[in-house]
Amino acid sequence: MTGWLALLAAGLMEIVWALGLKHSDGFTKLWPALGTLVAIAASFGLMSIALKSLPFGTAYAVWTGIGAAGSIVVGMALYGEPANALRVLCLSMIVAGMIGLKLSTPA
């Protein structure tokens, strides 16, 4: 598994665990809470694989960016959160920043 692929998977697990937190109701529901913990462990494990070959700052920024951008999209799609022009512009800037970091990293 390449560092970038591990990083992408780790970022996707960030979205999963954030969604799990929403559904666990403060860790009072067993299955969503367990799923959240598994997703957290997977995210950290995949991030540790990515850090073997990617620069720390780039990897961390992209990891959290995937989680943030993905959570925004999930919030819009599943929970009817606002999708106004300003929010979409800000989301686009997060994605552009991650693309810029990827393109400027030699790994």
Coordinates of N, CA and C in Angstrom, one line a residue:
M1 N 0.9 -1.2 0.0 CA 0.0 0.0 0.0 C 0.9 1.2 0.0
T2 N 0.6 2.1 -0.9 CA 1.4 3.4 -1.0 C 1.0 4.3 0.2
G3 N 1.9 5.2 0.5 CA 1.6 6.2 1.5 C 0.4 7.0 1.2
W4 N 0.2 7.4 0.0 CA -1.0 8.3 -0.4 C -2.3 7.5 -0.3
L5 N -2.2 6.2 -0.7 CA -3.4 5.4 -0.6 C -3.8 5.1 0.9
A6 N -2.8 4.9 1.7 CA -3.0 4.7 3.2 C -3.6 6.0 3.7
L7 N -3.1 7.1 3.3 CA -3.6 8.4 3.8 C -5.0 8.6 3.4
L8 N -5.3 8.3 2.1 CA -6.7 8.5 1.7 C -7.7 7.6 2.5
A9 N -7.3 6.3 2.8 CA -8.1 5.4 3.6 C -8.2 5.9 5.0
A10 N -7.1 6.5 5.5 CA -7.1 7.0 6.9 C -8.1 8.2 7.0
G11 N -8.1 9.0 6.0 CA -9.0 10.2 5.9 C -10.4 9.8 5.8
L12 N -10.7 8.7 5.0 CA -12.1 8.2 4.9 C -12.5 7.6 6.3
M13 N -11.6 7.0 7.0 CA -12.0 6.5 8.3 C -12.3 7.7 9.3
E14 N -11.7 8.8 9.1 CA -12.0 10.0 9.9 C -13.4 10.4 9.7
I15 N -13.9 10.3 8.5 CA -15.3 10.6 8.2 C -16.2 9.6 8.9
V16 N -15.8 8.3 8.8 CA -16.6 7.2 9.4 C -16.7 7.4 10.9
W17 N -15.6 7.7 11.6 CA -15.7 7.8 13.0 C -16.4 9.1 13.4
A18 N -16.3 10.2 12.7 CA -17.1 11.4 13.0 C -18.6 11.1 12.9
L19 N -19.0 10.3 11.8 CA -20.4 9.9 11.7 C -20.8 9.0 12.8
G20 N -19.9 8.1 13.2 CA -20.2 7.2 14.3 C -20.4 7.9 15.6
L21 N -19.7 9.0 15.8 CA -19.9 9.8 17.0 C -21.3 10.4 17.0
K22 N -21.7 10.8 15.9 CA -23.1 11.4 15.8 C -24.1 10.4 16.2
H23 N -24.0 9.1 15.7 CA -25.0 8.1 15.9 C -24.8 7.4 17.3
S24 N -23.7 7.6 18.0 CA -23.5 6.9 19.2 C -24.2 7.6 20.4
D25 N -24.7 8.8 20.2 CA -25.3 9.6 21.2 C -24.5 9.6 22.5
G26 N -23.2 10.1 22.3 CA -22.3 10.3 23.5 C -21.9 8.9 24.0
F27 N -21.7 8.0 23.1 CA -21.2 6.6 23.4 C -22.3 5.9 24.3
T28 N -23.5 6.2 24.2 CA -24.6 5.5 24.9 C -25.2 4.4 24.1
K29 N -24.9 4.3 22.8 CA -25.5 3.2 22.0 C -24.3 2.3 21.6
L30 N -24.4 1.1 22.0 CA -23.3 0.1 21.9 C -22.7 0.0 20.5
W31 N -23.5 -0.4 19.5 CA -23.0 -0.7 18.2 C -22.4 0.5 17.5
P32 N -23.0 1.7 17.5 CA -22.4 2.8 16.9 C -21.1 3.2 17.7
A33 N -21.1 3.0 19.0 CA -19.9 3.4 19.7 C -18.7 2.4 19.4
L34 N -19.0 1.1 19.3 CA -18.0 0.2 18.9 C -17.5 0.4 17.5
G35 N -18.4 0.8 16.6 CA -18.0 1.1 15.2 C -17.1 2.3 15.2
T36 N -17.4 3.3 16.0 CA -16.6 4.5 16.1 C -15.2 4.2 16.6
L37 N -15.1 3.3 17.6 CA -13.8 3.0 18.1 C -13.0 2.2 17.1
V38 N -13.6 1.3 16.3 CA -12.9 0.6 15.3 C -12.4 1.5 14.2
A39 N -13.3 2.5 13.8 CA -12.9 3.4 12.8 C -11.7 4.3 13.2
I40 N -11.8 4.7 14.5 CA -10.7 5.5 15.1 C -9.4 4.7 15.0
A41 N -9.4 3.5 15.4 CA -8.2 2.6 15.4 C -7.7 2.4 14.0
A42 N -8.6 2.2 13.0 CA -8.2 2.1 11.6 C -7.6 3.3 11.1
S43 N -8.2 4.5 11.4 CA -7.7 5.7 10.9 C -6.3 6.0 11.4
F44 N -6.1 5.7 12.7 CA -4.7 5.9 13.3 C -3.7 4.9 12.7
G45 N -4.2 3.7 12.5 CA -3.3 2.7 12.0 C -2.9 3.0 10.5
L46 N -3.8 3.4 9.7 CA -3.5 3.8 8.4 C -2.7 5.0 8.3
M47 N -2.9 6.0 9.2 CA -2.1 7.2 9.2 C -0.6 6.8 9.6
S48 N -0.5 5.9 10.5 CA 0.9 5.5 10.8 C 1.6 4.9 9.6
I49 N 0.9 4.1 8.8 CA 1.5 3.6 7.6 C 1.9 4.7 6.6
A50 N 1.0 5.7 6.5 CA 1.2 6.8 5.6 C 2.5 7.6 6.0
L51 N 2.6 7.7 7.3 CA 3.8 8.5 7.8 C 5.1 7.9 7.6
K52 N 5.1 6.6 7.2 CA 6.4 6.0 6.9 C 7.0 6.6 5.6
S53 N 6.2 7.1 4.7 CA 6.8 7.6 3.5 C 6.4 9.0 3.1
L54 N 5.5 9.6 3.9 CA 5.0 11.0 3.6 C 5.5 12.0 4.6
P55 N 5.8 13.2 4.2 CA 6.2 14.2 5.2 C 5.1 14.4 6.3
F56 N 5.4 14.6 7.5 CA 4.5 14.7 8.6 C 3.5 15.8 8.4
G57 N 3.9 17.0 8.2 CA 3.0 18.1 8.0 C 2.0 18.0 6.9
T58 N 2.5 17.5 5.8 CA 1.6 17.3 4.6 C 0.6 16.2 4.9
A59 N 1.1 15.1 5.5 CA 0.2 13.9 5.8 C -0.9 14.4 6.8
Y60 N -0.5 15.1 7.8 CA -1.5 15.5 8.9 C -2.5 16.4 8.3
A61 N -2.1 17.4 7.5 CA -3.0 18.4 6.9 C -4.0 17.7 6.0
V62 N -3.5 16.8 5.1 CA -4.4 16.1 4.2 C -5.3 15.2 5.0
W63 N -4.8 14.5 6.0 CA -5.7 13.6 6.8 C -6.8 14.3 7.4
T64 N -6.5 15.4 8.1 CA -7.6 16.2 8.7 C -8.5 16.9 7.7
G65 N -7.9 17.3 6.5 CA -8.7 17.9 5.5 C -9.7 17.0 4.9
I66 N -9.3 15.7 4.7 CA -10.2 14.7 4.1 C -11.4 14.5 5.1
G67 N -11.0 14.4 6.4 CA -12.0 14.3 7.4 C -13.0 15.4 7.5
A68 N -12.4 16.6 7.5 CA -13.2 17.8 7.6 C -14.1 18.0 6.3
A69 N -13.5 17.9 5.2 CA -14.3 18.1 3.9 C -15.3 17.0 3.8
G70 N -15.0 15.8 4.1 CA -15.9 14.7 4.0 C -17.1 14.8 5.0
S71 N -16.8 15.3 6.2 CA -17.8 15.5 7.2 C -18.8 16.6 6.8
I72 N -18.2 17.6 6.1 CA -19.1 18.7 5.6 C -20.1 18.1 4.6
V73 N -19.5 17.4 3.6 CA -20.3 16.8 2.6 C -21.4 15.8 3.1
V74 N -21.0 15.0 4.1 CA -21.9 14.1 4.7 C -23.0 14.9 5.5
G75 N -22.6 15.9 6.2 CA -23.6 16.7 6.9 C -24.6 17.3 5.9
M76 N -24.1 17.8 4.8 CA -25.1 18.4 3.8 C -26.0 17.3 3.2
A77 N -25.4 16.1 2.9 CA -26.1 15.1 2.2 C -27.1 14.3 3.1
L78 N -26.7 14.0 4.3 CA -27.5 13.2 5.2 C -28.4 14.0 6.2
Y79 N -27.9 15.2 6.6 CA -28.6 15.9 7.7 C -29.1 17.3 7.2
G80 N -29.1 17.5 6.0 CA -29.7 18.8 5.5 C -29.0 20.0 5.9
E81 N -27.7 19.9 6.2 CA -27.0 21.1 6.6 C -26.8 22.0 5.4
P82 N -26.7 23.3 5.7 CA -26.7 24.3 4.5 C -25.6 24.0 3.5
A83 N -26.0 24.2 2.3 CA -25.1 24.0 1.1 C -25.0 25.3 0.3
N84 N -24.9 26.4 1.0 CA -25.0 27.7 0.4 C -23.6 28.0 -0.3
A85 N -23.6 29.0 -1.1 CA -22.4 29.3 -1.9 C -21.1 29.5 -1.0
L86 N -21.3 30.2 0.1 CA -20.1 30.5 0.9 C -19.5 29.2 1.5
R87 N -20.4 28.3 2.0 CA -19.9 27.0 2.5 C -19.3 26.1 1.4
V88 N -19.9 26.1 0.2 CA -19.3 25.4 -0.9 C -17.9 26.0 -1.3
L89 N -17.8 27.3 -1.3 CA -16.6 27.9 -1.6 C -15.5 27.6 -0.6
C90 N -15.8 27.6 0.7 CA -14.9 27.2 1.8 C -14.5 25.8 1.7
L91 N -15.4 24.9 1.4 CA -15.1 23.5 1.2 C -14.2 23.3 0.0
S92 N -14.4 24.1 -1.1 CA -13.6 24.0 -2.2 C -12.1 24.4 -1.9
M93 N -12.0 25.4 -1.0 CA -10.7 25.9 -0.6 C -9.9 24.8 0.2
I94 N -10.7 24.1 1.0 CA -10.0 23.0 1.7 C -9.5 21.9 0.8
V95 N -10.4 21.5 -0.2 CA -10.0 20.5 -1.2 C -8.8 21.0 -2.0
A96 N -8.9 22.3 -2.5 CA -7.8 22.9 -3.2 C -6.5 22.8 -2.5
G97 N -6.5 23.1 -1.2 CA -5.3 23.1 -0.3 C -4.7 21.7 -0.3
M98 N -5.6 20.7 -0.2 CA -5.1 19.3 -0.1 C -4.5 18.9 -1.4
I99 N -5.1 19.3 -2.5 CA -4.6 19.0 -3.9 C -3.2 19.7 -4.0
G100 N -3.1 20.9 -3.6 CA -1.8 21.7 -3.7 C -0.7 21.0 -2.9
L101 N -1.1 20.5 -1.7 CA -0.1 19.8 -0.9 C 0.3 18.5 -1.5
K102 N -0.6 17.8 -2.1 CA -0.3 16.5 -2.8 C 0.7 16.8 -4.0
L103 N 0.3 17.8 -4.8 CA 1.1 18.2 -6.0 C 2.5 18.7 -5.6
S104 N 2.7 19.3 -4.5 CA 4.0 19.8 -4.1 C 4.8 18.9 -3.2
T105 N 4.4 17.7 -3.0 CA 5.1 16.7 -2.2 C 5.8 15.7 -3.1
P106 N 7.1 15.6 -3.0 CA 7.8 14.7 -3.9 C 7.6 13.2 -3.7
A107 N 6.9 12.8 -2.6 CA 6.8 11.4 -2.2 C 5.9 10.6 -3.1

